[in-house]
Coordinates of C-alpha atoms and ligand atoms in Angstrom, one line a residue:
X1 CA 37.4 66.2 102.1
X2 CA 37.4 62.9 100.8
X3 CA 34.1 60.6 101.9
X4 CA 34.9 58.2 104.5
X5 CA 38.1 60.0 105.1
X6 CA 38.2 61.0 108.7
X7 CA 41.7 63.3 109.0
X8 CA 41.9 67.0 108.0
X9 CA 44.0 66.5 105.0
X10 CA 43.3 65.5 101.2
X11 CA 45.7 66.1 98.0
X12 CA 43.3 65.0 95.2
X13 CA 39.6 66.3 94.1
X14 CA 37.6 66.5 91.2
X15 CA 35.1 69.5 91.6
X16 CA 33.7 71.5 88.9
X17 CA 34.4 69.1 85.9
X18 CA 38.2 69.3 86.9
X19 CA 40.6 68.3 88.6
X20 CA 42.7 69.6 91.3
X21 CA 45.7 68.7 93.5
X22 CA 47.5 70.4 96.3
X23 CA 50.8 71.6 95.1
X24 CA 53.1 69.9 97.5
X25 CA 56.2 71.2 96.7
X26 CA 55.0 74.3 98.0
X27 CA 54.0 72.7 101.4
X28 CA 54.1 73.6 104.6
X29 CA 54.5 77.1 103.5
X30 CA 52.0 77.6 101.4
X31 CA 48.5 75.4 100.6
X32 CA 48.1 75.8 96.9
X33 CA 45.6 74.6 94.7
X34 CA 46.3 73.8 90.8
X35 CA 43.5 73.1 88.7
X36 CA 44.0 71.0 85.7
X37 CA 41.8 70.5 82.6
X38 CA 44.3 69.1 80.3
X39 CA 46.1 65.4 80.0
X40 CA 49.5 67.5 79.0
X41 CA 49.1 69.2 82.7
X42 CA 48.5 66.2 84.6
X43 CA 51.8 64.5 83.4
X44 CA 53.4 67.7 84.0
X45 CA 52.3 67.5 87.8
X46 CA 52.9 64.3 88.0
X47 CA 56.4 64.7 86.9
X48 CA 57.1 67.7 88.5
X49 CA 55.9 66.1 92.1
X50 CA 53.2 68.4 92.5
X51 CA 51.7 65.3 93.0
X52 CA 53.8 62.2 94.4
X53 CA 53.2 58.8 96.6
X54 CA 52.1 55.3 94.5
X55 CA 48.8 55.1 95.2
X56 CA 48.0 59.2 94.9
X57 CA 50.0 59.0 91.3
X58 CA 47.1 56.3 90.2
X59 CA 44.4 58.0 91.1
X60 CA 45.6 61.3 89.6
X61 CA 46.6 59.5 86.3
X62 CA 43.1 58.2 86.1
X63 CA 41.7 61.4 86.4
X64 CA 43.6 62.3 84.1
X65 CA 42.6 59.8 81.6
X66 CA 39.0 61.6 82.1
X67 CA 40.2 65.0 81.3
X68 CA 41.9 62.8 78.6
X69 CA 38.9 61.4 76.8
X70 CA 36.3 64.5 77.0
X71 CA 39.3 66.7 74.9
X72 CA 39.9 64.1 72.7
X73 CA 36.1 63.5 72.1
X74 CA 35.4 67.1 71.9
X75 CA 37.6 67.4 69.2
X76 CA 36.9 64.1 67.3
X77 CA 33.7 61.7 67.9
X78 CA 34.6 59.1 66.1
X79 CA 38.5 58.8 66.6
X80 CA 38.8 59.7 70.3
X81 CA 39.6 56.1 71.4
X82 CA 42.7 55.9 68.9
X83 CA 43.6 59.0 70.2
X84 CA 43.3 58.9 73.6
X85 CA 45.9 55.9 73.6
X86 CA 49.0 58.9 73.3
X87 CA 47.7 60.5 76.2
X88 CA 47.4 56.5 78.3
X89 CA 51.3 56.5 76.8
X90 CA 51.9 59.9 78.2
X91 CA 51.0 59.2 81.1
X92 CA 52.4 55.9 81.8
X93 CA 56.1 57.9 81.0
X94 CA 55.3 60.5 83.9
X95 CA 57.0 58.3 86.5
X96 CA 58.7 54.9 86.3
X97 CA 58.8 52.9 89.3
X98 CA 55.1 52.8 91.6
X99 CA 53.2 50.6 89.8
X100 CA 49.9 52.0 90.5
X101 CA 50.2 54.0 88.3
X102 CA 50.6 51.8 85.3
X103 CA 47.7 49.8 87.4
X104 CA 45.3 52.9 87.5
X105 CA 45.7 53.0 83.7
X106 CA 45.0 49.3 83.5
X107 CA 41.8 49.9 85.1
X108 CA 41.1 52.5 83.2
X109 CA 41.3 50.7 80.4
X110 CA 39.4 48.3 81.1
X111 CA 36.5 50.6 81.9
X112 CA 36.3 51.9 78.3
X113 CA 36.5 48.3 76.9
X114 CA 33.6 47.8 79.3
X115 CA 31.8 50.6 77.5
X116 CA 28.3 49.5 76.1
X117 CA 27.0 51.4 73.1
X118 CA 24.2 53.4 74.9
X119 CA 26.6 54.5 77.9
X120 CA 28.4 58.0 78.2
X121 CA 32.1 57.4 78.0
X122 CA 33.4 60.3 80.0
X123 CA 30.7 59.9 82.8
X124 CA 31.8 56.2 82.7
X125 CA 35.4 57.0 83.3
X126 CA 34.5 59.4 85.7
X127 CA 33.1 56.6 87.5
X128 CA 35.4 54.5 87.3
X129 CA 38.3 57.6 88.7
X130 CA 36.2 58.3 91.7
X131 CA 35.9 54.3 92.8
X132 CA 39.7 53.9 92.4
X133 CA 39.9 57.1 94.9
X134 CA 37.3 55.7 97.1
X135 CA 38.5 52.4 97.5
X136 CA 41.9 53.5 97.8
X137 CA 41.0 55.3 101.5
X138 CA 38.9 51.8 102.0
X139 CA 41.8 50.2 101.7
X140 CA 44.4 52.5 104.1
X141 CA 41.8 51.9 106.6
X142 CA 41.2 48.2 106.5
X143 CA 45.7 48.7 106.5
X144 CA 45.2 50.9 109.9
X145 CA 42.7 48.1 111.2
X146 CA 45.0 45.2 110.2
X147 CA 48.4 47.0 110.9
X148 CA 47.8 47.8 114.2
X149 CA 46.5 44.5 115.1
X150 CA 50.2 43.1 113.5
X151 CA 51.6 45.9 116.1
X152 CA 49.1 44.8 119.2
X153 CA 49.7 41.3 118.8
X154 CA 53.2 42.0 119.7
X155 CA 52.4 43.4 123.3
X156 CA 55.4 45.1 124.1
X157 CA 55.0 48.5 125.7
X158 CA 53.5 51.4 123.5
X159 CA 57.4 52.8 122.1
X160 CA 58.8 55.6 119.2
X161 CA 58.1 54.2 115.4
X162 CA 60.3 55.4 112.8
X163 CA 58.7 56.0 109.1
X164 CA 60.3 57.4 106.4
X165 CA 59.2 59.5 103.4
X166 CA 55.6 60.5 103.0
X167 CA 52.7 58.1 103.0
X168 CA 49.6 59.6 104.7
X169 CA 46.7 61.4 102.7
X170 CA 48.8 63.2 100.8
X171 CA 50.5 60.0 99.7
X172 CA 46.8 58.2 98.9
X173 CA 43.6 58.7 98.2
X174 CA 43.4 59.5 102.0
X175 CA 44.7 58.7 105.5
X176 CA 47.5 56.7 104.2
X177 CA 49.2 53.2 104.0
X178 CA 52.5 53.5 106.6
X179 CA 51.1 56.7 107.9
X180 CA 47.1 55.0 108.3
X181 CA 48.9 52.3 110.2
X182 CA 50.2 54.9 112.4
X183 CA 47.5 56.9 112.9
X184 CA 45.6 54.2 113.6
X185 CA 48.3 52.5 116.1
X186 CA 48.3 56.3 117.9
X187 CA 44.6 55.9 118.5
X188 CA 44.9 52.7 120.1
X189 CA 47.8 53.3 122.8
X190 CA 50.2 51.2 120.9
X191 CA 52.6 54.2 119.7
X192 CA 54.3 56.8 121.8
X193 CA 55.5 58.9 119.5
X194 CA 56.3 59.2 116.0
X195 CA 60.3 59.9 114.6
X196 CA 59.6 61.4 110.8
X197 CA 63.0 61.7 109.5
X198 CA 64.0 64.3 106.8
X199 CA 64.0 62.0 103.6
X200 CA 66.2 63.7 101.7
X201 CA 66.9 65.1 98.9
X202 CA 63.0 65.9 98.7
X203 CA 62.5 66.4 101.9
X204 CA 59.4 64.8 101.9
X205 CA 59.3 63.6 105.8
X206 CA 60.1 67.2 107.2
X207 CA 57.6 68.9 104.8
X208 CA 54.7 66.4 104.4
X209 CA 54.8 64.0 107.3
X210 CA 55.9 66.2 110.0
X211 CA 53.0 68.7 108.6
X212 CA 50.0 65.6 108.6
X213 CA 51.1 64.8 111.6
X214 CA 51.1 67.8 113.4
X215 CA 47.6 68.7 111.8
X216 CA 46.2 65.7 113.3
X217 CA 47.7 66.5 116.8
X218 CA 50.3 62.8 116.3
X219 CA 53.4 63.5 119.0
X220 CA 55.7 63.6 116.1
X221 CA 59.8 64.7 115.8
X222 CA 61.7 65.3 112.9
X223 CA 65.4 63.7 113.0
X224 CA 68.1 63.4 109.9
X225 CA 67.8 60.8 107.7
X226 CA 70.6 59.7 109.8
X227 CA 69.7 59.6 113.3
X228 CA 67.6 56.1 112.8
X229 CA 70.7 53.7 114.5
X230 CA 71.2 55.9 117.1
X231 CA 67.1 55.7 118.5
X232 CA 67.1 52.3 117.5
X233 CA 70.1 51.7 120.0
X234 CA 68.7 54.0 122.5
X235 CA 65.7 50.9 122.6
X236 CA 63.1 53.6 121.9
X237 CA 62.0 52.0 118.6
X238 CA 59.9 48.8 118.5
X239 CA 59.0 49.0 114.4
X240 CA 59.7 51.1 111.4
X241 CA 56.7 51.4 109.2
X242 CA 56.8 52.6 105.8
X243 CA 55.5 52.4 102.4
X244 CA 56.0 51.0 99.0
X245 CA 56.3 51.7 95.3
X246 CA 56.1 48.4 94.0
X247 CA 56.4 44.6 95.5
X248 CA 57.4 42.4 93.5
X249 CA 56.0 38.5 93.6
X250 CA 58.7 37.5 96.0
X251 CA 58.2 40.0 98.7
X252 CA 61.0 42.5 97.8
X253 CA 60.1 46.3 98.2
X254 CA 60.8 49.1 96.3
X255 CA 60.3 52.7 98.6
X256 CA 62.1 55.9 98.8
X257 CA 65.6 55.7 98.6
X258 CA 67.1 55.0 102.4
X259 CA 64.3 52.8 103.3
X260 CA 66.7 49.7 102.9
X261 CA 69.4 51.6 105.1
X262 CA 66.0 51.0 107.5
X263 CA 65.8 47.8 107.3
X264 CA 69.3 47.0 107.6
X265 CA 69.0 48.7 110.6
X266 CA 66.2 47.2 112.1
X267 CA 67.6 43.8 112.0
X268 CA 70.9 44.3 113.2
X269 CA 69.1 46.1 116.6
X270 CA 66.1 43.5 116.8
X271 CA 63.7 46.2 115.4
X272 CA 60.6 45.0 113.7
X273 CA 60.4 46.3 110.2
X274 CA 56.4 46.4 108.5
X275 CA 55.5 47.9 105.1
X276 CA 52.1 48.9 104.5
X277 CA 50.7 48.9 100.8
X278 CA 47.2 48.1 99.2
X279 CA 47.8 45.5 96.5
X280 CA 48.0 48.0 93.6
X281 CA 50.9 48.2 94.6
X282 CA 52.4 44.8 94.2
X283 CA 53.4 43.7 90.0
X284 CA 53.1 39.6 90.2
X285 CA 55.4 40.2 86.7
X286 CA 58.4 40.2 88.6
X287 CA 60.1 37.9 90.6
X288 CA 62.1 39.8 92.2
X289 CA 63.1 43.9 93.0
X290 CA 66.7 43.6 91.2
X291 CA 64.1 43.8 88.2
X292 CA 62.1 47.1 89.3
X293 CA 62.8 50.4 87.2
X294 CA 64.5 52.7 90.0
X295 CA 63.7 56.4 88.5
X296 CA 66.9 58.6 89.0
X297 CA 66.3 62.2 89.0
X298 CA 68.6 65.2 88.6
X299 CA 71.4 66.6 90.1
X300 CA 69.4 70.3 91.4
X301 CA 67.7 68.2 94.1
X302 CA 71.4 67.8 95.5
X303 CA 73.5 70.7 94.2
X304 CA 71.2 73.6 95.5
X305 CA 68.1 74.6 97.6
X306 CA 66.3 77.6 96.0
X307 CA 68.9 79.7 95.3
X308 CA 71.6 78.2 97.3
X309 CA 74.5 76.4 96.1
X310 CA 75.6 73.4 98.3
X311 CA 78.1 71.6 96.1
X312 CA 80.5 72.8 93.7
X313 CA 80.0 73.7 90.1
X314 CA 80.0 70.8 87.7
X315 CA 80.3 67.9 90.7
X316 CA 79.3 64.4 89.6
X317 CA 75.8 63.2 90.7
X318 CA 73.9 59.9 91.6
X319 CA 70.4 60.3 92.9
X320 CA 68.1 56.9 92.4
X321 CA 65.3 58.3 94.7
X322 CA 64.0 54.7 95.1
X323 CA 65.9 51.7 96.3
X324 CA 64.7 47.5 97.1
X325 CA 64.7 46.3 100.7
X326 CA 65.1 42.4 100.3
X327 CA 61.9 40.3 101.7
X328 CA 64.2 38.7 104.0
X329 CA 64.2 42.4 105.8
X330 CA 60.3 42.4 106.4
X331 CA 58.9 41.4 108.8
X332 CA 55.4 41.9 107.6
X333 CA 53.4 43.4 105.0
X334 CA 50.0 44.2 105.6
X335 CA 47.4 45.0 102.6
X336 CA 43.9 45.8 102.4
X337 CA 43.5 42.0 102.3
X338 CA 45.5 40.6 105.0
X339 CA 49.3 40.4 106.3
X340 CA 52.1 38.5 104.8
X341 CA 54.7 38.0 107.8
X342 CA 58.3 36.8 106.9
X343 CA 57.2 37.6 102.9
X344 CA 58.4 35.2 100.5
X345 CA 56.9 33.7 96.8
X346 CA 54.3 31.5 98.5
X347 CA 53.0 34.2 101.3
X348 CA 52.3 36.3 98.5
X349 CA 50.8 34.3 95.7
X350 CA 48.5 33.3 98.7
X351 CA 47.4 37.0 99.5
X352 CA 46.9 38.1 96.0
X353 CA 44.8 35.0 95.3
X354 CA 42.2 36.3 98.0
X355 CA 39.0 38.1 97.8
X356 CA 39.3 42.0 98.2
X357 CA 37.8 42.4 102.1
X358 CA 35.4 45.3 100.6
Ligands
MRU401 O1 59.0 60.2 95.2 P1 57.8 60.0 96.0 O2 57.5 61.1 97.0 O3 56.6 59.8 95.1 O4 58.0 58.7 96.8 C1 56.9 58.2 97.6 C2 57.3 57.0 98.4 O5 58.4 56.5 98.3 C3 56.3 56.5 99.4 O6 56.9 55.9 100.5 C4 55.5 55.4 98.6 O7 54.9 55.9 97.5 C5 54.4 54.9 99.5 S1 53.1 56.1 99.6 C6 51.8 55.6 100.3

């Protein structure tokens, strides 16, 4: 487990000069450890989702630039830092739209400019891994404190939440943006019950947030991706809380595809809509989400599950698993240093200017 982490779950450790993740495609089923010494294998999980959520993707990546840097050394002394820049490439191609990641290699590289001449690179970078893991949980639980204070100051009677897609420890570093919020909210009386729909095509709500829920003992149901508009006008939903893959400097939020369905939603039934992300997450480059890379993966995601067809041979497919939910949807977002409500260019500029809280 995770220091400071105080749930049952964790995705990511380094132990015994390498690095593992729990393979979540093979979750709820099955609790499977990979353990990866090589750069070309971290890309690979990355990729292949073994390993997926914004801030969890930076912190592997920048373990991956250790495993990175002791090969490359290993093999060359003198021109492991040239080198080392095709596995920083490599890994910034794994996945193209959550930030962190290119963020976690940003720090990264800073590190080794930092390098003095009498330090050890790789225990350096090692260092520099485990504090982006570290203050990644700080930060989901300064979220939890300040999110559920957002939720409180609201007063209405403890209802249902709806979140979407997965964004608890297996999401983070540990105990999660959307999902910390939540958890945190649960503890407090300010939550009834949590409504974890499917998030298809990857399923990740039923597999991963109905699972970390249920481990922690969090009332939670599974619905269809569809079944939001109907609770919502059934008045048993006060917010939906979710996540984010990148924010751009306006407020808009990229997050797994149907999370702007949400929002749309939310404002036409007078729910309140709140997105939880720690500020690794936001990329002050862009004004605004229309300019965010939305990745689009295949067509097997839609066309079959294991080895069962469900569409026809050859059909046509589109499946952008991200989409943008316009700021004027929000209603808040809360970060590890403070809460933006109604976002816009000048709520944001202010928050990023801040101090970091820890
Ligand atoms: O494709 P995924 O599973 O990596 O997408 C994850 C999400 O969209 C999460 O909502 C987002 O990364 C926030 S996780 C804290």
């Amino acid at each position: 487990m995770v220091p400071g982490q105080e749930n049952s779950v964790s995705a990511i450790e380094w132990r015994d000069d390498a690095l593992w993740l729990l393979d979540q495609r093979a979750l709820p089923v099955q609790e499977v450890w990979l353990e990866h010494h090589e750069v070309a294998a971290v890309v690979e999980s990355i990729r292949a989702m073994v390993v997926r959520g914004a801030p969890a993707i930076g912190i592997t990546a920048a373990y991956g630039v250790v495993l990175a840097a002791r090969n490359r050394r290993n093999q060359d002394a003198y021109t492991w830092r040239a080198q080392l820049e095709q596995d920083l490439e490599a890994l910034a191609q794994s996945r193209p739209t959550a930030v962190n990641l290119f963020w976690a290699l940003d720090q990264m590289r800073l590190a080794l400019d930092k390098l003095a001449d009498n330090e050890d690179p790789i225990v350096q970078l090692l260092r520099e891994a485990k504090k982006i893991h570290r203050l990644d949980v700080a930060a989901n639980h300064a979220m939890g404190r300040l999110g559920s204070a957002v939720i409180a100051s609201y007063s209405t009677p403890a209802k249902g939440v709806i979140t979407h897609c997965n964004t608890g420890s297996l999401a983070t570093g540990g105990y999660g943006t959307a999902l910390g919020v939540i958890r945190s909210a649960w503890q407090q009386g300010l939550i009834d019950r949590v409504f974890a729909d499917e998030t298809r095509p990857w399923w990740q709500g039923s597999r991963l947030t109905a699972w970390e829920l249920s481990q922690d003992k969090i009332p939670v149901t599974l619905m269809a991706d569809t079944v939001g508009a109907t609770l919502m006008r059934q008045g048993r939903i006060s917010w939906v809380i979710v996540g984010a893959d990148r924010i751009t400097a306006n407020g808009d939020v990229a997050n797994k595809i149907g999370t702007y369905n949400l929002a749309v939603l939310a404002k036409h039934h007078g729910v309140r809509f709140m997105v939880a992300a720690p500020t690794s997450t936001f990329d002050m480059m862009l004004s605004s989400g229309e300019d965010i890379p939305i990745e689009e993966r295949g067509p097997d995601e839609l066309v079959a599950f294991k080895n069962h067809r469900l569409a026809p041979d050859n059909i046509d497919v589109y499946n952008p698993v991200f989409d943008v939910t316009p700021a004027e949807l929000i209603d808040a977002i809360v970060t590890e240093k403070g809460v933006v409500e109604s976002p816009n260019l000048a709520g944001v500029s202010r928050l990023m200017e801040k101090q970091s809280l820890h």
